[in-house]
mmCIF file with all atom_site columns, C-alpha atoms and ligand atoms in Angstrom:
data_model
loop_
_atom_site.group_PDB
_atom_site.id
_atom_site.type_symbol
_atom_site.label_atom_id
_atom_site.label_alt_id
_atom_site.label_comp_id
_atom_site.label_asym_id
_atom_site.label_entity_id
_atom_site.label_seq_id
_atom_site.pdbx_PDB_ins_code
_atom_site.Cartn_x
_atom_site.Cartn_y
_atom_site.Cartn_z
_atom_site.occupancy
_atom_site.B_iso_or_equiv
_atom_site.pdbx_formal_charge
_atom_site.auth_seq_id
_atom_site.auth_comp_id
_atom_site.auth_asym_id
_atom_site.auth_atom_id
_atom_site.pdbx_PDB_model_num
ATOM   1   C CA  . UNK P 1 1   ? -33.987 -14.010 -11.930 1.00 0.00 ? 13  UNK P CA  1
ATOM   2   C CA  . UNK P 1 2   ? -35.997 -13.321 -15.330 1.00 0.00 ? 14  UNK P CA  1
ATOM   3   C CA  . UNK P 1 3   ? -35.517 -16.794 -16.602 1.00 0.00 ? 15  UNK P CA  1
ATOM   4   C CA  . UNK P 1 4   ? -37.150 -18.295 -13.554 1.00 0.00 ? 16  UNK P CA  1
ATOM   5   C CA  . UNK P 1 5   ? -40.168 -18.587 -11.642 1.00 0.00 ? 17  UNK P CA  1
ATOM   6   C CA  . UNK P 1 6   ? -41.973 -20.088 -8.722  1.00 0.00 ? 18  UNK P CA  1
ATOM   7   C CA  . UNK P 1 7   ? -45.274 -22.371 -9.079  1.00 0.00 ? 19  UNK P CA  1
ATOM   8   C CA  . UNK P 1 8   ? -47.492 -24.200 -6.515  1.00 0.00 ? 20  UNK P CA  1
ATOM   9   C CA  . UNK P 1 9   ? -50.216 -26.999 -8.023  1.00 0.00 ? 21  UNK P CA  1
ATOM   10  C CA  . UNK P 1 10  ? -52.717 -26.344 -5.471  1.00 0.00 ? 22  UNK P CA  1
ATOM   11  C CA  . UNK P 1 11  ? -54.574 -28.806 -3.143  1.00 0.00 ? 23  UNK P CA  1
ATOM   12  C CA  . UNK P 1 12  ? -57.425 -29.438 -5.741  1.00 0.00 ? 24  UNK P CA  1
ATOM   13  C CA  . UNK P 1 13  ? -55.346 -30.445 -8.535  1.00 0.00 ? 25  UNK P CA  1
ATOM   14  C CA  . UNK P 1 14  ? -53.373 -32.619 -6.176  1.00 0.00 ? 26  UNK P CA  1
ATOM   15  C CA  . UNK P 1 15  ? -56.337 -34.182 -4.473  1.00 0.00 ? 27  UNK P CA  1
ATOM   16  C CA  . UNK P 1 16  ? -57.804 -34.802 -8.326  1.00 0.00 ? 28  UNK P CA  1
ATOM   17  C CA  . UNK P 1 17  ? -54.755 -36.032 -9.429  1.00 0.00 ? 29  UNK P CA  1
ATOM   18  C CA  . UNK P 1 18  ? -54.024 -33.990 -12.226 1.00 0.00 ? 30  UNK P CA  1
ATOM   19  C CA  . UNK P 1 19  ? -49.999 -33.730 -10.863 1.00 0.00 ? 31  UNK P CA  1
ATOM   20  C CA  . UNK P 1 20  ? -48.724 -35.919 -13.356 1.00 0.00 ? 32  UNK P CA  1
ATOM   21  C CA  . UNK P 1 21  ? -50.464 -34.173 -16.225 1.00 0.00 ? 33  UNK P CA  1
ATOM   22  C CA  . UNK P 1 22  ? -49.480 -30.685 -14.989 1.00 0.00 ? 34  UNK P CA  1
ATOM   23  C CA  . UNK P 1 23  ? -46.180 -31.480 -14.241 1.00 0.00 ? 35  UNK P CA  1
ATOM   24  C CA  . UNK P 1 24  ? -45.997 -32.669 -18.162 1.00 0.00 ? 36  UNK P CA  1
ATOM   25  C CA  . UNK P 1 25  ? -47.754 -29.790 -19.436 1.00 0.00 ? 37  UNK P CA  1
ATOM   26  C CA  . UNK P 1 26  ? -45.091 -27.535 -17.921 1.00 0.00 ? 38  UNK P CA  1
ATOM   27  C CA  . UNK P 1 27  ? -42.130 -29.812 -19.452 1.00 0.00 ? 39  UNK P CA  1
ATOM   28  C CA  . UNK P 1 28  ? -44.078 -29.784 -22.950 1.00 0.00 ? 40  UNK P CA  1
ATOM   29  C CA  . UNK P 1 29  ? -44.034 -25.800 -22.452 1.00 0.00 ? 41  UNK P CA  1
ATOM   30  C CA  . UNK P 1 30  ? -39.981 -26.180 -22.368 1.00 0.00 ? 42  UNK P CA  1
ATOM   31  C CA  . UNK P 1 31  ? -39.476 -25.249 -18.331 1.00 0.00 ? 43  UNK P CA  1
ATOM   32  C CA  . UNK P 1 32  ? -36.798 -27.076 -16.551 1.00 0.00 ? 44  UNK P CA  1
ATOM   33  C CA  . UNK P 1 33  ? -37.591 -27.863 -13.020 1.00 0.00 ? 45  UNK P CA  1
ATOM   34  C CA  . UNK P 1 34  ? -34.704 -26.583 -10.959 1.00 0.00 ? 46  UNK P CA  1
ATOM   35  C CA  . UNK P 1 35  ? -36.209 -27.942 -7.348  1.00 0.00 ? 47  UNK P CA  1
ATOM   36  C CA  . UNK P 1 36  ? -39.529 -29.444 -6.359  1.00 0.00 ? 48  UNK P CA  1
ATOM   37  C CA  . UNK P 1 37  ? -41.190 -30.484 -3.414  1.00 0.00 ? 49  UNK P CA  1
ATOM   38  C CA  . UNK P 1 38  ? -44.422 -32.337 -2.259  1.00 0.00 ? 50  UNK P CA  1
ATOM   39  C CA  . UNK P 1 39  ? -45.626 -30.985 1.241   1.00 0.00 ? 51  UNK P CA  1
ATOM   40  C CA  . UNK P 1 40  ? -48.858 -29.856 3.216   1.00 0.00 ? 52  UNK P CA  1
ATOM   41  C CA  . UNK P 1 41  ? -48.657 -26.343 4.268   1.00 0.00 ? 53  UNK P CA  1
ATOM   42  C CA  . UNK P 1 42  ? -49.630 -25.387 8.204   1.00 0.00 ? 54  UNK P CA  1
ATOM   43  C CA  . UNK P 1 43  ? -51.777 -22.365 8.339   1.00 0.00 ? 55  UNK P CA  1
ATOM   44  C CA  . UNK P 1 44  ? -49.093 -20.205 9.738   1.00 0.00 ? 56  UNK P CA  1
ATOM   45  C CA  . UNK P 1 45  ? -47.180 -21.045 6.757   1.00 0.00 ? 57  UNK P CA  1
ATOM   46  C CA  . UNK P 1 46  ? -50.053 -20.567 4.212   1.00 0.00 ? 58  UNK P CA  1
ATOM   47  C CA  . UNK P 1 47  ? -50.465 -17.002 6.002   1.00 0.00 ? 59  UNK P CA  1
ATOM   48  C CA  . UNK P 1 48  ? -46.996 -15.709 5.591   1.00 0.00 ? 60  UNK P CA  1
ATOM   49  C CA  . UNK P 1 49  ? -46.878 -16.814 2.025   1.00 0.00 ? 61  UNK P CA  1
ATOM   50  C CA  . UNK P 1 50  ? -50.178 -14.760 0.952   1.00 0.00 ? 62  UNK P CA  1
ATOM   51  C CA  . UNK P 1 51  ? -49.518 -12.095 3.804   1.00 0.00 ? 63  UNK P CA  1
ATOM   52  C CA  . UNK P 1 52  ? -49.718 -9.716  0.594   1.00 0.00 ? 64  UNK P CA  1
ATOM   53  C CA  . UNK P 1 53  ? -53.505 -10.389 0.416   1.00 0.00 ? 65  UNK P CA  1
ATOM   54  C CA  . UNK P 1 54  ? -53.828 -10.081 4.348   1.00 0.00 ? 66  UNK P CA  1
ATOM   55  C CA  . UNK P 1 55  ? -56.728 -7.608  4.136   1.00 0.00 ? 67  UNK P CA  1
ATOM   56  C CA  . UNK P 1 56  ? -58.667 -8.786  1.133   1.00 0.00 ? 68  UNK P CA  1
ATOM   57  C CA  . UNK P 1 57  ? -62.206 -10.212 1.873   1.00 0.00 ? 69  UNK P CA  1
ATOM   58  C CA  . UNK P 1 58  ? -60.778 -13.492 0.515   1.00 0.00 ? 70  UNK P CA  1
ATOM   59  C CA  . UNK P 1 59  ? -58.407 -14.069 2.292   1.00 0.00 ? 71  UNK P CA  1
ATOM   60  C CA  . UNK P 1 60  ? -59.344 -16.654 4.947   1.00 0.00 ? 72  UNK P CA  1
ATOM   61  C CA  . UNK P 1 61  ? -60.944 -18.787 2.556   1.00 0.00 ? 73  UNK P CA  1
ATOM   62  C CA  . UNK P 1 62  ? -58.046 -18.651 0.555   1.00 0.00 ? 74  UNK P CA  1
ATOM   63  C CA  . UNK P 1 63  ? -55.611 -20.142 3.547   1.00 0.00 ? 75  UNK P CA  1
ATOM   64  C CA  . UNK P 1 64  ? -58.411 -22.657 4.434   1.00 0.00 ? 76  UNK P CA  1
ATOM   65  C CA  . UNK P 1 65  ? -57.910 -24.008 1.022   1.00 0.00 ? 77  UNK P CA  1
ATOM   66  C CA  . UNK P 1 66  ? -54.726 -23.796 0.677   1.00 0.00 ? 78  UNK P CA  1
ATOM   67  C CA  . UNK P 1 67  ? -53.962 -26.195 3.782   1.00 0.00 ? 79  UNK P CA  1
ATOM   68  C CA  . UNK P 1 68  ? -56.739 -28.412 3.015   1.00 0.00 ? 80  UNK P CA  1
ATOM   69  C CA  . UNK P 1 69  ? -54.010 -31.023 1.610   1.00 0.00 ? 81  UNK P CA  1
ATOM   70  C CA  . UNK P 1 70  ? -51.087 -31.482 0.042   1.00 0.00 ? 82  UNK P CA  1
ATOM   71  C CA  . UNK P 1 71  ? -49.169 -28.810 -2.867  1.00 0.00 ? 83  UNK P CA  1
ATOM   72  C CA  . UNK P 1 72  ? -46.330 -29.461 -4.951  1.00 0.00 ? 84  UNK P CA  1
ATOM   73  C CA  . UNK P 1 73  ? -43.775 -26.129 -4.597  1.00 0.00 ? 85  UNK P CA  1
ATOM   74  C CA  . UNK P 1 74  ? -41.079 -26.171 -7.677  1.00 0.00 ? 86  UNK P CA  1
ATOM   75  C CA  . UNK P 1 75  ? -38.447 -23.766 -8.997  1.00 0.00 ? 87  UNK P CA  1
ATOM   76  C CA  . UNK P 1 76  ? -39.267 -23.556 -12.888 1.00 0.00 ? 88  UNK P CA  1
ATOM   77  C CA  . UNK P 1 77  ? -36.447 -22.248 -15.518 1.00 0.00 ? 89  UNK P CA  1
ATOM   78  C CA  . UNK P 1 78  ? -36.918 -20.551 -19.112 1.00 0.00 ? 90  UNK P CA  1
ATOM   79  C CA  . UNK P 1 79  ? -36.730 -17.536 -21.185 1.00 0.00 ? 91  UNK P CA  1
ATOM   80  C CA  . UNK P 1 80  ? -38.760 -14.806 -19.771 1.00 0.00 ? 92  UNK P CA  1
ATOM   81  C CA  . UNK P 1 81  ? -40.159 -17.406 -17.231 1.00 0.00 ? 93  UNK P CA  1
ATOM   82  C CA  . UNK P 1 82  ? -42.448 -15.258 -15.148 1.00 0.00 ? 94  UNK P CA  1
ATOM   83  C CA  . UNK P 1 83  ? -44.639 -14.196 -18.042 1.00 0.00 ? 95  UNK P CA  1
ATOM   84  C CA  . UNK P 1 84  ? -44.306 -17.488 -20.297 1.00 0.00 ? 96  UNK P CA  1
ATOM   85  C CA  . UNK P 1 85  ? -45.596 -19.137 -17.038 1.00 0.00 ? 97  UNK P CA  1
ATOM   86  C CA  . UNK P 1 86  ? -48.712 -16.879 -16.608 1.00 0.00 ? 98  UNK P CA  1
ATOM   87  C CA  . UNK P 1 87  ? -49.709 -17.372 -20.173 1.00 0.00 ? 99  UNK P CA  1
ATOM   88  C CA  . UNK P 1 88  ? -49.125 -20.930 -19.574 1.00 0.00 ? 100 UNK P CA  1
ATOM   89  C CA  . UNK P 1 89  ? -51.560 -21.640 -16.558 1.00 0.00 ? 101 UNK P CA  1
ATOM   90  C CA  . UNK P 1 90  ? -54.261 -18.367 -18.031 1.00 0.00 ? 102 UNK P CA  1
ATOM   91  C CA  . UNK P 1 91  ? -56.543 -16.009 -16.159 1.00 0.00 ? 103 UNK P CA  1
ATOM   92  C CA  . UNK P 1 92  ? -56.821 -16.425 -12.293 1.00 0.00 ? 104 UNK P CA  1
ATOM   93  C CA  . UNK P 1 93  ? -60.453 -16.956 -12.627 1.00 0.00 ? 105 UNK P CA  1
ATOM   94  C CA  . UNK P 1 94  ? -60.733 -20.450 -14.924 1.00 0.00 ? 106 UNK P CA  1
ATOM   95  C CA  . UNK P 1 95  ? -63.711 -18.901 -16.346 1.00 0.00 ? 107 UNK P CA  1
ATOM   96  C CA  . UNK P 1 96  ? -61.893 -16.216 -17.632 1.00 0.00 ? 108 UNK P CA  1
ATOM   97  C CA  . UNK P 1 97  ? -58.645 -18.657 -18.974 1.00 0.00 ? 109 UNK P CA  1
ATOM   98  C CA  . UNK P 1 98  ? -58.109 -19.070 -22.175 1.00 0.00 ? 110 UNK P CA  1
ATOM   99  C CA  . UNK P 1 99  ? -58.511 -22.538 -24.376 1.00 0.00 ? 111 UNK P CA  1
ATOM   100 C CA  . UNK P 1 100 ? -55.510 -24.919 -23.456 1.00 0.00 ? 112 UNK P CA  1
ATOM   101 C CA  . UNK P 1 101 ? -54.195 -23.409 -20.622 1.00 0.00 ? 113 UNK P CA  1
ATOM   102 C CA  . UNK P 1 102 ? -53.931 -25.185 -17.088 1.00 0.00 ? 114 UNK P CA  1
ATOM   103 C CA  . UNK P 1 103 ? -56.483 -23.418 -15.082 1.00 0.00 ? 115 UNK P CA  1
ATOM   104 C CA  . UNK P 1 104 ? -59.005 -23.746 -18.276 1.00 0.00 ? 116 UNK P CA  1
ATOM   105 C CA  . UNK P 1 105 ? -58.338 -27.337 -18.299 1.00 0.00 ? 117 UNK P CA  1
ATOM   106 C CA  . UNK P 1 106 ? -58.198 -28.277 -14.545 1.00 0.00 ? 118 UNK P CA  1
ATOM   107 C CA  . UNK P 1 107 ? -59.436 -25.478 -12.216 1.00 0.00 ? 119 UNK P CA  1
ATOM   108 C CA  . UNK P 1 108 ? -63.126 -25.279 -11.120 1.00 0.00 ? 120 UNK P CA  1
ATOM   109 C CA  . UNK P 1 109 ? -63.122 -21.616 -9.477  1.00 0.00 ? 121 UNK P CA  1
ATOM   110 C CA  . UNK P 1 110 ? -61.083 -18.660 -8.369  1.00 0.00 ? 122 UNK P CA  1
ATOM   111 C CA  . UNK P 1 111 ? -59.982 -20.431 -5.322  1.00 0.00 ? 123 UNK P CA  1
ATOM   112 C CA  . UNK P 1 112 ? -59.524 -23.944 -6.080  1.00 0.00 ? 124 UNK P CA  1
ATOM   113 C CA  . UNK P 1 113 ? -57.713 -22.749 -9.516  1.00 0.00 ? 125 UNK P CA  1
ATOM   114 C CA  . UNK P 1 114 ? -55.444 -25.399 -9.700  1.00 0.00 ? 126 UNK P CA  1
ATOM   115 C CA  . UNK P 1 115 ? -52.103 -23.845 -10.038 1.00 0.00 ? 127 UNK P CA  1
ATOM   116 C CA  . UNK P 1 116 ? -50.121 -20.188 -8.787  1.00 0.00 ? 128 UNK P CA  1
ATOM   117 C CA  . UNK P 1 117 ? -47.560 -18.358 -10.716 1.00 0.00 ? 129 UNK P CA  1
ATOM   118 C CA  . UNK P 1 118 ? -45.446 -15.708 -9.299  1.00 0.00 ? 130 UNK P CA  1
ATOM   119 C CA  . UNK P 1 119 ? -46.421 -12.287 -10.941 1.00 0.00 ? 131 UNK P CA  1
ATOM   120 C CA  . UNK P 1 120 ? -43.107 -10.629 -11.152 1.00 0.00 ? 132 UNK P CA  1
ATOM   121 C CA  . UNK P 1 121 ? -39.449 -11.590 -11.140 1.00 0.00 ? 133 UNK P CA  1
ATOM   122 C CA  . UNK P 1 122 ? -39.126 -10.278 -7.631  1.00 0.00 ? 134 UNK P CA  1
ATOM   123 C CA  . UNK P 1 123 ? -42.102 -11.964 -6.243  1.00 0.00 ? 135 UNK P CA  1
ATOM   124 C CA  . UNK P 1 124 ? -40.457 -15.023 -7.873  1.00 0.00 ? 136 UNK P CA  1
ATOM   125 C CA  . UNK P 1 125 ? -37.482 -14.905 -5.432  1.00 0.00 ? 137 UNK P CA  1
ATOM   126 C CA  . UNK P 1 126 ? -39.320 -13.962 -2.420  1.00 0.00 ? 138 UNK P CA  1
ATOM   127 C CA  . UNK P 1 127 ? -41.810 -16.782 -3.011  1.00 0.00 ? 139 UNK P CA  1
ATOM   128 C CA  . UNK P 1 128 ? -39.189 -19.476 -4.607  1.00 0.00 ? 140 UNK P CA  1
ATOM   129 C CA  . UNK P 1 129 ? -36.803 -18.828 -1.423  1.00 0.00 ? 141 UNK P CA  1
ATOM   130 C CA  . UNK P 1 130 ? -39.851 -19.159 1.033   1.00 0.00 ? 142 UNK P CA  1
ATOM   131 C CA  . UNK P 1 131 ? -39.762 -22.799 -0.052  1.00 0.00 ? 143 UNK P CA  1
ATOM   132 C CA  . UNK P 1 132 ? -36.347 -23.544 -1.249  1.00 0.00 ? 144 UNK P CA  1
ATOM   133 C CA  . UNK P 1 133 ? -33.316 -22.237 1.075   1.00 0.00 ? 145 UNK P CA  1
ATOM   134 C CA  . UNK P 1 134 ? -30.862 -22.880 -2.019  1.00 0.00 ? 146 UNK P CA  1
ATOM   135 C CA  . UNK P 1 135 ? -32.359 -19.725 -3.566  1.00 0.00 ? 147 UNK P CA  1
ATOM   136 C CA  . UNK P 1 136 ? -32.090 -17.279 -0.901  1.00 0.00 ? 148 UNK P CA  1
ATOM   137 C CA  . UNK P 1 137 ? -29.733 -15.162 -2.914  1.00 0.00 ? 149 UNK P CA  1
ATOM   138 C CA  . UNK P 1 138 ? -31.621 -14.554 -6.303  1.00 0.00 ? 150 UNK P CA  1
HETATM 139 P P1  . CMP Y 2 .   ? -52.810 -17.366 -6.526  1.00 0.00 ? 222 CMP Y P1  1
HETATM 140 O O1  . CMP Y 2 .   ? -51.977 -16.897 -7.744  1.00 0.00 ? 222 CMP Y O1  1
HETATM 141 O O2  . CMP Y 2 .   ? -52.609 -18.235 -6.115  1.00 0.00 ? 222 CMP Y O2  1
HETATM 142 O O3  . CMP Y 2 .   ? -52.761 -15.863 -6.031  1.00 0.00 ? 222 CMP Y O3  1
HETATM 143 C C1  . CMP Y 2 .   ? -54.089 -15.493 -4.695  1.00 0.00 ? 222 CMP Y C1  1
HETATM 144 C C2  . CMP Y 2 .   ? -55.207 -16.664 -4.945  1.00 0.00 ? 222 CMP Y C2  1
HETATM 145 O O4  . CMP Y 2 .   ? -56.216 -16.056 -4.160  1.00 0.00 ? 222 CMP Y O4  1
HETATM 146 C C3  . CMP Y 2 .   ? -55.517 -16.828 -6.377  1.00 0.00 ? 222 CMP Y C3  1
HETATM 147 O O5  . CMP Y 2 .   ? -54.632 -17.279 -6.938  1.00 0.00 ? 222 CMP Y O5  1
HETATM 148 C C4  . CMP Y 2 .   ? -56.514 -17.017 -6.274  1.00 0.00 ? 222 CMP Y C4  1
HETATM 149 O O6  . CMP Y 2 .   ? -56.502 -18.812 -6.104  1.00 0.00 ? 222 CMP Y O6  1
HETATM 150 C C5  . CMP Y 2 .   ? -57.294 -16.579 -4.628  1.00 0.00 ? 222 CMP Y C5  1
HETATM 151 N N1  . CMP Y 2 .   ? -58.363 -15.707 -5.025  1.00 0.00 ? 222 CMP Y N1  1
HETATM 152 C C6  . CMP Y 2 .   ? -59.966 -16.000 -4.431  1.00 0.00 ? 222 CMP Y C6  1
HETATM 153 N N2  . CMP Y 2 .   ? -60.656 -14.954 -4.720  1.00 0.00 ? 222 CMP Y N2  1
HETATM 154 C C7  . CMP Y 2 .   ? -59.666 -13.867 -5.555  1.00 0.00 ? 222 CMP Y C7  1
HETATM 155 C C8  . CMP Y 2 .   ? -59.967 -12.599 -6.309  1.00 0.00 ? 222 CMP Y C8  1
HETATM 156 N N3  . CMP Y 2 .   ? -61.045 -12.087 -6.171  1.00 0.00 ? 222 CMP Y N3  1
HETATM 157 N N4  . CMP Y 2 .   ? -58.672 -11.846 -6.732  1.00 0.00 ? 222 CMP Y N4  1
HETATM 158 C C9  . CMP Y 2 .   ? -57.589 -12.630 -6.694  1.00 0.00 ? 222 CMP Y C9  1
HETATM 159 N N5  . CMP Y 2 .   ? -57.637 -13.781 -6.311  1.00 0.00 ? 222 CMP Y N5  1
HETATM 160 C C10 . CMP Y 2 .   ? -58.461 -14.207 -5.640  1.00 0.00 ? 222 CMP Y C10 1
#
């Protein structure tokens, strides 16, 4: 699925009223929205989604943050989607994010970093199918 990626607009950006501006940035960058959902994760869901980070020191803070409020999950389509989307959102730590990127504009810290983007085609398929059953066969 090299033309698809998965994203979540995180609780900080939703709570701060940035959802509409971030979706507009995504559309202006040429992505097509294939599916979108507004929901609040349970602790079990957040622990499962971020299971790859279970042994990392920031895991508990990450899960606590991700269940602190609603998120927006989406499947996006564009050529070279994973890499193109990671360029649009900027570095994980907003202090290191390039000017004009979503994290530079809307993120406050490495935890409250406004948005998630899959880091590979394989993870985009796993993460997309976590939220959207129609994408199980990516
Ligand atoms: P995300 O792309 O959603 O994937 C894992 C998240 O963990 C990451 O964004 C950050 O918000 C958060 N995180 C907190 N501390 C770190 C860290 N030291 N390195 C990477 N990610 C971190």
